[in-house]
CSV table of C-alpha atoms and ligand atoms in Angstrom, one decimal:
chain,number,residue,atom,x,y,z
A,299,MET,CA,0.2,0.0,-0.1
A,300,THR,CA,1.3,3.6,-0.9
A,301,ASP,CA,1.2,5.8,1.9
A,302,PRO,CA,-1.0,8.7,1.3
A,303,ALA,CA,1.3,10.8,3.4
A,304,GLN,CA,4.3,10.6,0.8
A,305,PRO,CA,3.6,12.0,-2.7
A,306,ARG,CA,2.7,9.6,-5.3
A,307,GLY,CA,3.5,9.6,-9.3
A,308,ASP,CA,1.3,11.8,-10.6
A,309,ASP,CA,-1.4,9.6,-13.0
A,310,PHE,CA,-2.6,12.4,-15.4
A,311,PRO,CA,-5.8,10.7,-17.3
A,312,ALA,CA,-6.9,9.6,-13.5
A,313,LEU,CA,-6.7,12.9,-12.7
A,314,ARG,CA,-8.5,14.3,-16.0
A,315,ALA,CA,-11.2,11.3,-14.8
A,316,ILE,CA,-12.3,12.7,-11.5
A,317,ALA,CA,-11.6,16.6,-12.3
A,318,GLU,CA,-14.4,16.0,-14.5
A,319,ARG,CA,-16.7,14.6,-11.9
A,320,PHE,CA,-17.4,18.5,-10.7
A,321,GLU,CA,-19.3,20.9,-12.5
A,322,LEU,CA,-16.6,23.5,-13.2
A,323,GLY,CA,-17.9,24.7,-16.0
A,324,GLY,CA,-16.4,24.0,-19.5
A,325,PRO,CA,-14.0,21.3,-21.2
A,326,ILE,CA,-10.5,20.7,-19.0
A,327,SER,CA,-7.4,21.4,-21.0
A,328,GLY,CA,-4.8,20.7,-18.7
A,329,ILE,CA,-3.7,19.5,-15.4
A,330,GLU,CA,-0.5,19.9,-13.0
A,331,PRO,CA,0.8,20.0,-10.1
A,332,LEU,CA,0.5,23.0,-7.6
A,333,GLY,CA,1.9,24.4,-4.7
A,334,GLN,CA,4.0,22.8,-2.2
A,335,GLY,CA,1.5,21.5,0.3
A,336,ASN,CA,2.7,19.2,2.9
A,337,VAL,CA,-0.4,17.3,3.7
A,338,ASN,CA,-2.8,17.2,0.9
A,339,ASP,CA,-2.3,16.7,-3.2
A,340,THR,CA,-2.7,19.4,-5.0
A,341,TYR,CA,-3.5,19.9,-8.7
A,342,LEU,CA,-4.1,23.3,-11.1
A,343,VAL,CA,-7.3,22.7,-13.8
A,344,ARG,CA,-6.8,24.7,-16.7
A,345,LEU,CA,-10.3,25.0,-18.8
A,346,GLY,CA,-11.2,25.7,-22.3
A,347,ASP,CA,-9.0,27.1,-25.1
A,348,THR,CA,-7.0,29.8,-23.9
A,349,ALA,CA,-6.2,27.3,-20.9
A,350,ARG,CA,-7.1,29.6,-18.0
A,351,PRO,CA,-6.5,27.9,-14.8
A,352,ALA,CA,-10.2,27.7,-13.6
A,353,ALA,CA,-9.8,25.0,-10.4
A,354,VAL,CA,-7.9,24.0,-7.8
A,355,LEU,CA,-8.6,20.4,-7.0
A,356,GLN,CA,-7.1,18.3,-3.6
A,357,ARG,CA,-6.8,15.0,-2.4
A,358,VAL,CA,-8.0,15.6,0.7
A,359,ASN,CA,-5.5,13.3,2.7
A,360,THR,CA,-7.8,11.3,4.9
A,361,GLN,CA,-5.4,10.0,7.4
A,362,VAL,CA,-5.2,13.3,8.7
A,363,PHE,CA,-8.9,14.7,7.6
A,364,THR,CA,-10.6,11.3,8.9
A,365,ARG,CA,-14.2,12.7,8.4
A,366,PRO,CA,-13.6,15.0,5.2
A,367,GLU,CA,-17.2,15.7,4.8
A,368,LEU,CA,-17.0,17.9,8.0
A,369,VAL,CA,-14.5,19.5,6.8
A,370,MET,CA,-16.3,20.5,3.2
A,371,GLY,CA,-19.3,21.1,5.9
A,372,ASN,CA,-17.6,23.8,7.2
A,373,LEU,CA,-16.2,25.4,4.6
A,374,VAL,CA,-19.6,26.2,2.8
A,375,THR,CA,-20.8,27.7,6.3
A,376,PHE,CA,-18.0,29.0,6.2
A,377,SER,CA,-18.5,30.9,2.7
A,378,ASP,CA,-22.3,31.5,2.9
A,379,HIS,CA,-21.4,33.5,6.1
A,380,VAL,CA,-19.0,35.4,4.1
A,381,ALA,CA,-21.0,36.0,1.2
A,382,ARG,CA,-24.0,37.3,3.2
A,383,ARG,CA,-21.0,40.0,4.9
A,384,MET,CA,-19.7,41.3,1.3
A,385,ARG,CA,-23.4,42.4,0.4
A,386,GLU,CA,-22.1,45.0,2.7
A,387,PRO,CA,-18.3,44.6,2.8
A,388,PRO,CA,-16.5,46.7,5.4
A,389,ARG,CA,-15.3,49.8,4.8
A,390,GLU,CA,-11.6,48.6,4.7
A,391,LEU,CA,-12.2,46.8,1.6
A,392,ALA,CA,-13.3,49.7,-0.1
A,393,GLY,CA,-11.7,50.1,-3.7
A,394,ARG,CA,-10.3,46.9,-3.6
A,395,ARG,CA,-10.6,43.4,-4.3
A,396,TRP,CA,-11.0,40.3,-1.9
A,397,GLU,CA,-12.0,37.1,-3.2
A,398,VAL,CA,-13.3,34.1,-1.5
A,399,PRO,CA,-12.6,30.8,-4.0
A,400,ARG,CA,-15.9,28.9,-4.6
A,401,VAL,CA,-16.6,25.5,-4.1
A,402,PHE,CA,-17.4,23.1,-7.7
A,403,PRO,CA,-20.2,20.8,-7.3
A,404,ALA,CA,-20.1,17.4,-8.4
A,405,ARG,CA,-22.0,16.8,-11.5
A,406,GLU,CA,-23.3,13.4,-10.0
A,407,ASP,CA,-25.3,14.4,-7.0
A,408,GLY,CA,-24.5,18.3,-6.2
A,409,ARG,CA,-22.2,17.8,-3.2
A,410,PRO,CA,-19.1,19.5,-3.1
A,411,TRP,CA,-16.5,16.5,-3.0
A,412,VAL,CA,-16.4,13.6,-5.1
A,413,TRP,CA,-15.2,10.0,-3.7
A,414,GLU,CA,-13.1,7.4,-5.6
A,415,GLY,CA,-12.1,4.5,-3.6
A,416,SER,CA,-11.1,5.6,-0.5
A,417,ASN,CA,-10.0,8.8,-2.0
A,418,PHE,CA,-11.4,12.4,-1.4
A,419,TRP,CA,-11.4,14.5,-3.8
A,420,ARG,CA,-12.7,18.6,-4.0
A,421,ALA,CA,-12.8,21.1,-6.7
A,422,LEU,CA,-12.5,24.7,-5.3
A,423,GLY,CA,-12.4,28.2,-7.6
A,424,TYR,CA,-9.0,29.5,-8.6
A,425,VAL,CA,-8.2,33.3,-7.3
A,426,GLN,CA,-7.4,35.0,-11.1
A,427,GLY,CA,-4.5,37.4,-11.1
A,428,ALA,CA,-3.0,36.6,-8.0
A,429,GLN,CA,0.3,34.7,-6.7
A,430,SER,CA,1.4,33.2,-3.4
A,431,LEU,CA,5.0,33.1,-2.1
A,432,GLU,CA,7.1,30.6,-0.3
A,433,ARG,CA,8.6,33.8,1.1
A,434,ILE,CA,8.4,37.2,1.5
A,435,GLY,CA,9.1,39.3,-1.5
A,436,HIS,CA,9.7,42.7,0.2
A,437,SER,CA,8.6,44.7,3.3
A,438,GLY,CA,5.3,45.8,1.7
A,439,HIS,CA,3.5,42.4,1.5
A,440,ALA,CA,4.4,42.0,5.1
A,441,ARG,CA,1.3,44.6,5.9
A,442,GLU,CA,-1.0,42.7,2.8
A,443,ILE,CA,-0.7,39.9,4.6
A,444,GLY,CA,-1.5,40.8,7.9
A,445,PHE,CA,-4.4,42.7,6.4
A,446,ALA,CA,-5.4,39.8,4.6
A,447,LEU,CA,-5.3,38.0,8.1
A,448,GLY,CA,-7.3,40.8,10.1
A,449,MET,CA,-9.7,40.6,6.8
A,450,PHE,CA,-10.2,36.5,7.0
A,451,HIS,CA,-11.0,37.2,10.5
A,452,ARG,CA,-13.0,40.0,10.7
A,453,LEU,CA,-15.6,38.8,8.5
A,454,ILE,CA,-16.2,35.3,10.1
A,455,SER,CA,-15.5,37.7,13.8
A,456,ASP,CA,-19.5,37.4,14.0
A,457,LEU,CA,-20.1,33.9,12.9
A,458,PRO,CA,-20.9,31.4,15.9
A,459,VAL,CA,-18.2,28.9,16.8
A,460,GLU,CA,-20.9,25.8,17.3
A,461,HIS,CA,-21.4,26.2,13.7
A,462,LEU,CA,-18.3,25.2,13.2
A,463,ALA,CA,-17.4,21.5,13.6
A,464,ASP,CA,-13.6,19.8,14.9
A,465,THR,CA,-12.1,18.7,12.2
A,466,LEU,CA,-9.0,17.8,13.6
A,467,GLU,CA,-9.0,17.2,16.7
A,468,GLY,CA,-6.0,18.1,19.0
A,469,PHE,CA,-4.5,20.8,15.6
A,470,HIS,CA,-2.6,23.4,17.6
A,471,ILE,CA,-3.4,22.0,21.3
A,472,THR,CA,0.4,22.6,21.7
A,473,PRO,CA,0.0,20.4,25.3
A,474,SER,CA,-1.5,17.3,22.8
A,475,TYR,CA,1.3,17.9,20.5
A,476,LEU,CA,4.3,17.6,23.3
A,477,ARG,CA,1.8,14.6,25.0
A,478,HIS,CA,2.5,12.8,21.7
A,479,PHE,CA,6.0,13.5,21.5
A,480,ASP,CA,6.7,12.2,24.8
A,481,GLN,CA,5.3,8.8,23.6
A,482,VAL,CA,6.5,8.7,20.7
A,483,LEU,CA,10.3,9.6,22.5
A,484,GLY,CA,9.3,6.6,25.3
A,485,GLN,CA,9.1,4.1,22.5
A,486,LEU,CA,12.7,4.9,20.9
A,487,SER,CA,15.9,2.9,22.2
A,488,SER,CA,18.9,5.1,22.5
A,489,HIS,CA,19.9,7.3,19.5
A,490,GLY,CA,23.4,8.7,20.0
A,491,ASP,CA,22.7,11.5,17.5
A,492,ALA,CA,24.3,15.1,18.5
A,493,GLU,CA,21.8,16.6,16.6
A,494,LEU,CA,19.0,15.1,18.2
A,495,ASP,CA,20.0,15.3,21.4
A,496,ASP,CA,20.6,19.4,20.7
A,497,CYS,CA,17.0,19.2,19.7
A,498,LEU,CA,15.8,17.0,22.5
A,499,ALA,CA,17.0,19.5,24.8
A,500,PHE,CA,15.9,22.2,23.4
A,501,VAL,CA,12.2,21.0,23.6
A,502,GLU,CA,13.0,20.1,27.8
A,503,GLN,CA,13.8,23.8,28.2
A,504,ARG,CA,10.6,24.8,27.4
A,505,ARG,CA,8.3,22.6,28.6
A,506,SER,CA,7.0,25.5,30.7
A,507,LEU,CA,6.0,27.4,27.6
A,508,VAL,CA,3.8,24.5,26.3
A,509,PRO,CA,0.2,25.6,28.0
A,510,VAL,CA,-0.2,29.4,27.7
A,511,LEU,CA,-2.7,29.6,25.0
A,512,GLU,CA,-4.4,26.7,26.5
A,513,GLN,CA,-4.5,27.6,30.1
A,514,ALA,CA,-5.7,31.4,28.5
A,515,LYS,CA,-8.9,29.8,26.9
A,516,ALA,CA,-9.6,27.3,30.0
A,517,SER,CA,-9.5,30.3,32.1
A,518,GLY,CA,-11.9,32.2,30.0
A,519,GLU,CA,-9.5,35.1,29.4
A,520,LEU,CA,-9.1,34.0,25.8
A,521,ARG,CA,-12.5,32.4,24.0
A,522,GLN,CA,-12.7,30.3,20.7
A,523,ARG,CA,-13.7,32.1,17.5
A,524,PRO,CA,-13.8,30.6,14.1
A,525,ILE,CA,-10.0,30.5,12.6
A,526,HIS,CA,-8.2,29.8,9.8
A,527,GLY,CA,-5.7,27.2,11.2
A,528,ASP,CA,-3.0,27.1,9.1
A,529,PRO,CA,-2.6,31.6,7.7
A,530,LYS,CA,1.4,30.9,6.5
A,531,ILE,CA,2.5,33.0,4.1
A,532,ASN,CA,2.0,30.6,0.8
A,533,ASN,CA,-1.8,30.9,1.8
A,534,VAL,CA,-2.2,34.1,0.8
A,535,MET,CA,-3.0,35.5,-2.9
A,536,LEU,CA,-1.9,38.8,-3.3
A,537,ASP,CA,-1.8,40.3,-6.6
A,538,LEU,CA,1.6,41.3,-7.5
A,539,GLN,CA,0.6,44.0,-10.3
A,540,ALA,CA,-1.1,45.8,-7.3
A,541,ASP,CA,0.9,44.8,-4.5
A,542,ARG,CA,-2.2,43.9,-2.6
A,543,ALA,CA,-3.8,40.5,-0.8
A,544,VAL,CA,-6.9,39.5,-2.1
A,545,ALA,CA,-7.8,36.1,-0.8
A,546,LEU,CA,-6.6,33.7,1.8
A,547,VAL,CA,-7.0,30.1,0.7
A,548,ASP,CA,-6.5,26.2,1.8
A,549,LEU,CA,-9.4,26.2,3.8
A,550,ASP,CA,-9.1,22.7,5.3
A,551,THR,CA,-8.2,23.8,8.6
A,552,VAL,CA,-11.7,26.3,8.8
A,553,LYS,CA,-13.2,25.2,12.6
A,554,PRO,CA,-12.9,26.8,15.9
A,555,GLY,CA,-9.9,28.1,17.9
A,556,LEU,CA,-7.7,30.5,18.8
A,557,VAL,CA,-7.3,33.6,16.8
A,558,HIS,CA,-3.6,33.3,18.3
A,559,TYR,CA,-2.8,30.2,16.5
A,560,ASP,CA,-3.4,32.0,13.6
A,561,ILE,CA,-1.5,35.0,14.2
A,562,GLY,CA,1.3,33.2,15.5
A,563,ASP,CA,1.4,31.1,12.7
A,564,CYS,CA,1.5,33.9,10.3
A,565,LEU,CA,4.2,35.8,12.2
A,566,ARG,CA,6.4,32.3,11.6
A,567,SER,CA,6.5,32.1,8.1
A,568,ALA,CA,6.2,35.7,6.7
A,569,CYS,CA,8.7,37.3,9.3
A,570,ASN,CA,11.3,34.0,8.6
A,571,PRO,CA,13.2,35.6,5.5
A,572,LEU,CA,15.1,32.4,4.8
A,573,GLY,CA,11.2,30.6,4.8
A,574,GLU,CA,10.7,27.3,6.5
A,575,GLU,CA,12.6,25.4,3.9
A,576,ALA,CA,15.7,26.9,4.7
A,577,ASP,CA,18.6,24.5,3.5
A,578,ASP,CA,21.1,26.3,6.3
A,579,TRP,CA,19.2,26.4,9.6
A,580,ARG,CA,21.7,28.3,11.5
A,581,ALA,CA,21.3,31.7,9.4
A,582,VAL,CA,17.5,31.4,10.0
A,583,HIS,CA,15.8,34.8,11.9
A,584,PHE,CA,12.7,36.9,13.1
A,585,ASP,CA,12.7,40.0,11.5
A,586,VAL,CA,10.6,42.3,13.7
A,587,GLY,CA,10.7,45.1,11.1
A,588,LEU,CA,8.0,42.4,9.6
A,589,CYS,CA,6.6,41.3,12.4
A,590,ASP,CA,5.4,45.4,13.0
A,591,LEU,CA,4.1,45.7,9.0
A,592,LEU,CA,2.3,42.5,9.5
A,593,LEU,CA,1.1,43.2,12.8
A,594,LYS,CA,0.0,47.1,12.1
A,595,GLY,CA,-1.7,45.6,8.7
A,596,TYR,CA,-3.6,43.2,10.5
A,597,GLY,CA,-4.9,45.2,13.2
A,598,SER,CA,-6.1,48.3,11.1
A,599,VAL,CA,-9.1,45.3,10.5
A,600,ALA,CA,-9.0,43.6,13.5
A,601,SER,CA,-9.4,46.3,16.6
A,602,SER,CA,-13.0,46.2,16.3
A,603,PHE,CA,-12.8,42.9,17.8
A,604,LEU,CA,-9.8,42.3,19.8
A,605,THR,CA,-10.0,42.5,23.2
A,606,ASP,CA,-6.8,43.8,25.8
A,607,ALA,CA,-6.2,40.1,26.6
A,608,ASP,CA,-6.2,39.4,22.9
A,609,TYR,CA,-3.2,41.5,22.6
A,610,ARG,CA,-1.0,40.6,25.6
A,611,HIS,CA,-1.3,37.5,24.5
A,612,ILE,CA,-0.2,38.3,20.9
A,613,PRO,CA,4.0,38.0,21.8
A,614,ALA,CA,3.6,34.4,23.6
A,615,ALA,CA,1.5,33.2,20.5
A,616,ILE,CA,4.6,33.7,18.2
A,617,ARG,CA,7.0,32.0,20.3
A,618,LEU,CA,4.9,29.4,20.8
A,619,ILE,CA,3.7,28.3,17.0
A,620,SER,CA,6.9,28.5,15.9
A,621,PHE,CA,7.7,26.1,18.7
A,622,GLU,CA,4.5,23.8,18.4
A,623,LEU,CA,6.2,23.4,14.6
A,624,GLY,CA,8.8,22.8,14.9
A,625,LEU,CA,8.2,20.3,17.7
A,626,ARG,CA,5.3,18.8,15.3
A,627,PHE,CA,8.3,18.5,12.9
A,628,LEU,CA,10.3,16.3,15.3
A,629,THR,CA,8.0,14.6,16.5
A,630,ASP,CA,7.3,13.1,12.8
A,631,HIS,CA,11.0,12.8,12.5
A,632,LEU,CA,11.1,10.3,15.3
A,633,ALA,CA,8.1,8.3,14.3
A,634,GLY,CA,9.9,7.6,10.9
A,635,ASP,CA,8.1,10.7,9.1
A,636,VAL,CA,4.5,9.5,9.1
A,637,TYR,CA,2.2,12.7,8.7
A,638,PHE,CA,4.3,15.4,6.9
A,639,LYS,CA,5.2,14.6,3.0
A,640,THR,CA,8.9,14.9,2.8
A,641,ARG,CA,11.5,14.1,0.0
A,642,HIS,CA,14.3,12.7,2.0
A,643,ARG,CA,15.2,11.0,5.5
A,644,GLY,CA,16.4,13.7,7.9
A,645,HIS,CA,14.2,16.5,6.1
A,646,ASN,CA,11.5,16.6,8.6
A,647,LEU,CA,14.8,17.1,11.4
A,648,ARG,CA,15.7,20.2,9.2
A,649,ARG,CA,12.6,21.7,9.1
A,650,ALA,CA,12.2,21.2,13.3
A,651,ARG,CA,15.9,22.7,13.9
A,652,VAL,CA,14.4,25.7,11.4
A,653,GLN,CA,11.5,26.3,13.2
A,654,PHE,CA,13.3,26.3,17.0
A,655,LYS,CA,16.1,28.4,15.5
A,656,LEU,CA,13.4,30.8,14.8
A,657,THR,CA,11.5,30.2,18.4
A,658,GLN,CA,15.5,31.5,19.8
A,659,SER,CA,15.7,34.0,17.9
A,660,ILE,CA,11.8,35.2,19.1
A,661,GLU,CA,13.0,34.7,22.3
A,662,GLU,CA,16.0,36.8,22.1
A,663,GLN,CA,14.1,40.0,20.6
A,664,ASP,CA,10.7,39.8,23.2
A,665,ALA,CA,11.0,43.1,24.1
A,666,ALA,CA,11.5,44.5,20.5
A,667,ILE,CA,8.5,42.4,20.1
A,668,GLN,CA,6.3,43.5,23.2
A,669,ALA,CA,7.0,46.9,21.7
A,670,VAL,CA,5.6,46.7,18.6
A,671,VAL,CA,2.9,44.6,19.8
A,672,ALA,CA,1.7,48.1,21.8
A,673,ALA,CA,2.3,49.6,18.7
A,674,MET,CA,-0.3,47.4,16.6
A,675,ARG,CA,-3.3,49.1,18.6
B,136,GN1,C1,0.8,22.2,6.9
B,136,GN1,O1,-0.2,21.1,3.9
B,136,GN1,P1,-0.2,22.3,4.3
B,136,GN1,O2,1.1,22.8,4.0
B,136,GN1,O3,-1.0,23.1,4.1
B,136,GN1,C2,-0.1,21.7,8.1
B,136,GN1,C3,0.3,23.0,9.1
B,136,GN1,C4,1.5,23.4,9.0
B,136,GN1,C5,2.4,23.7,7.7
B,136,GN1,C6,3.8,23.4,8.3
B,136,GN1,C7,-3.2,20.1,8.4
B,136,GN1,O4,-0.1,22.5,5.9
B,136,GN1,O5,-0.6,23.1,10.6
B,136,GN1,O6,1.7,24.9,10.0
B,136,GN1,O7,2.2,21.8,7.2
B,136,GN1,N1,-1.3,21.4,8.5
B,136,GN1,C8,-1.9,20.3,8.7
B,136,GN1,O8,4.1,24.0,6.6
B,136,GN1,O9,-1.0,19.7,9.8
B,137,MG,MG1,-3.2,23.8,5.1
């Protein structure tokens, strides 16, 4: 059996047959792999004579999302809500383009998915005239990325969290990731690897950091809201001609959570100029200037729904979500690369080192980060 977490050979005739089961609105003229997703398989579908990119076809990883129909249920609830809000858009959108990718129905039954054996497929609208970046292009993009996340949150800030299912239990619950890490580690015999020892020591020194957000949630200081779950830099679509963000994509993880997970995830990815796939992890650092611009962009649309407690927990969230992703990569390395797609053995270990180096850089600049958060209001 092939491991669904690993990239599989692309069988384009088979992909085309699947794409044809969706009502895409024209004849398919091409299919190609799209993006760098670590979990799902993603393809771009072109339509018609002009081979215009029209849809994003995705095979959802059902080992990760074990109830994919609920994922689509959340996506439809989210899209309907935003469509209603966009009838009277927030004034910050005046003169700007803002899009929510449409969900294509299946020809056979109108549902927003297709099962093909044990594979779950869906097709979403492609955001035209925009691109995503693996790493920040220039500082102007930082403000736009922050604006995009703020607008995304703003448009769903009045969507009751009870309307969304928890489609990925434990997602961004850092204490759960630590428990899993401890279990995996407990099953290993000695390894005698200095690099790994370094990483294990890094985790040991930060155990007290792990529960900060969950404690604030449990005490009622922070409340759950609808979130994106994965607003890393390459999920922000930018119109590079106008230098404007126009959409957030990759909506699998829209579900109840803390906006802090999103803020932390967005900052840890956008303010790491070398990117999360950096070859030389030692050179990785957190750019506070970019963080300042990003948070100003976020604050320009989010100030209407953020509370004092929300602001207070932002610095901890930036540190925590970087650390958490490092811990997730490290755990996956120790478990034998079963969750994130990898290109070689050791890939997840290197990714963990990148996130840990970033965490360290965040810690070293704590005073500057606190000042930037204080200035975003
Ligand atoms: C995964 O597959 P992708 O790249 O959209 C992961 C995120 C991580 C990200 C790191 C469901 O997202 O949580 O932050 O990799 N998604 C899931 O690149 O685990
Ligand atoms: Mg994702």
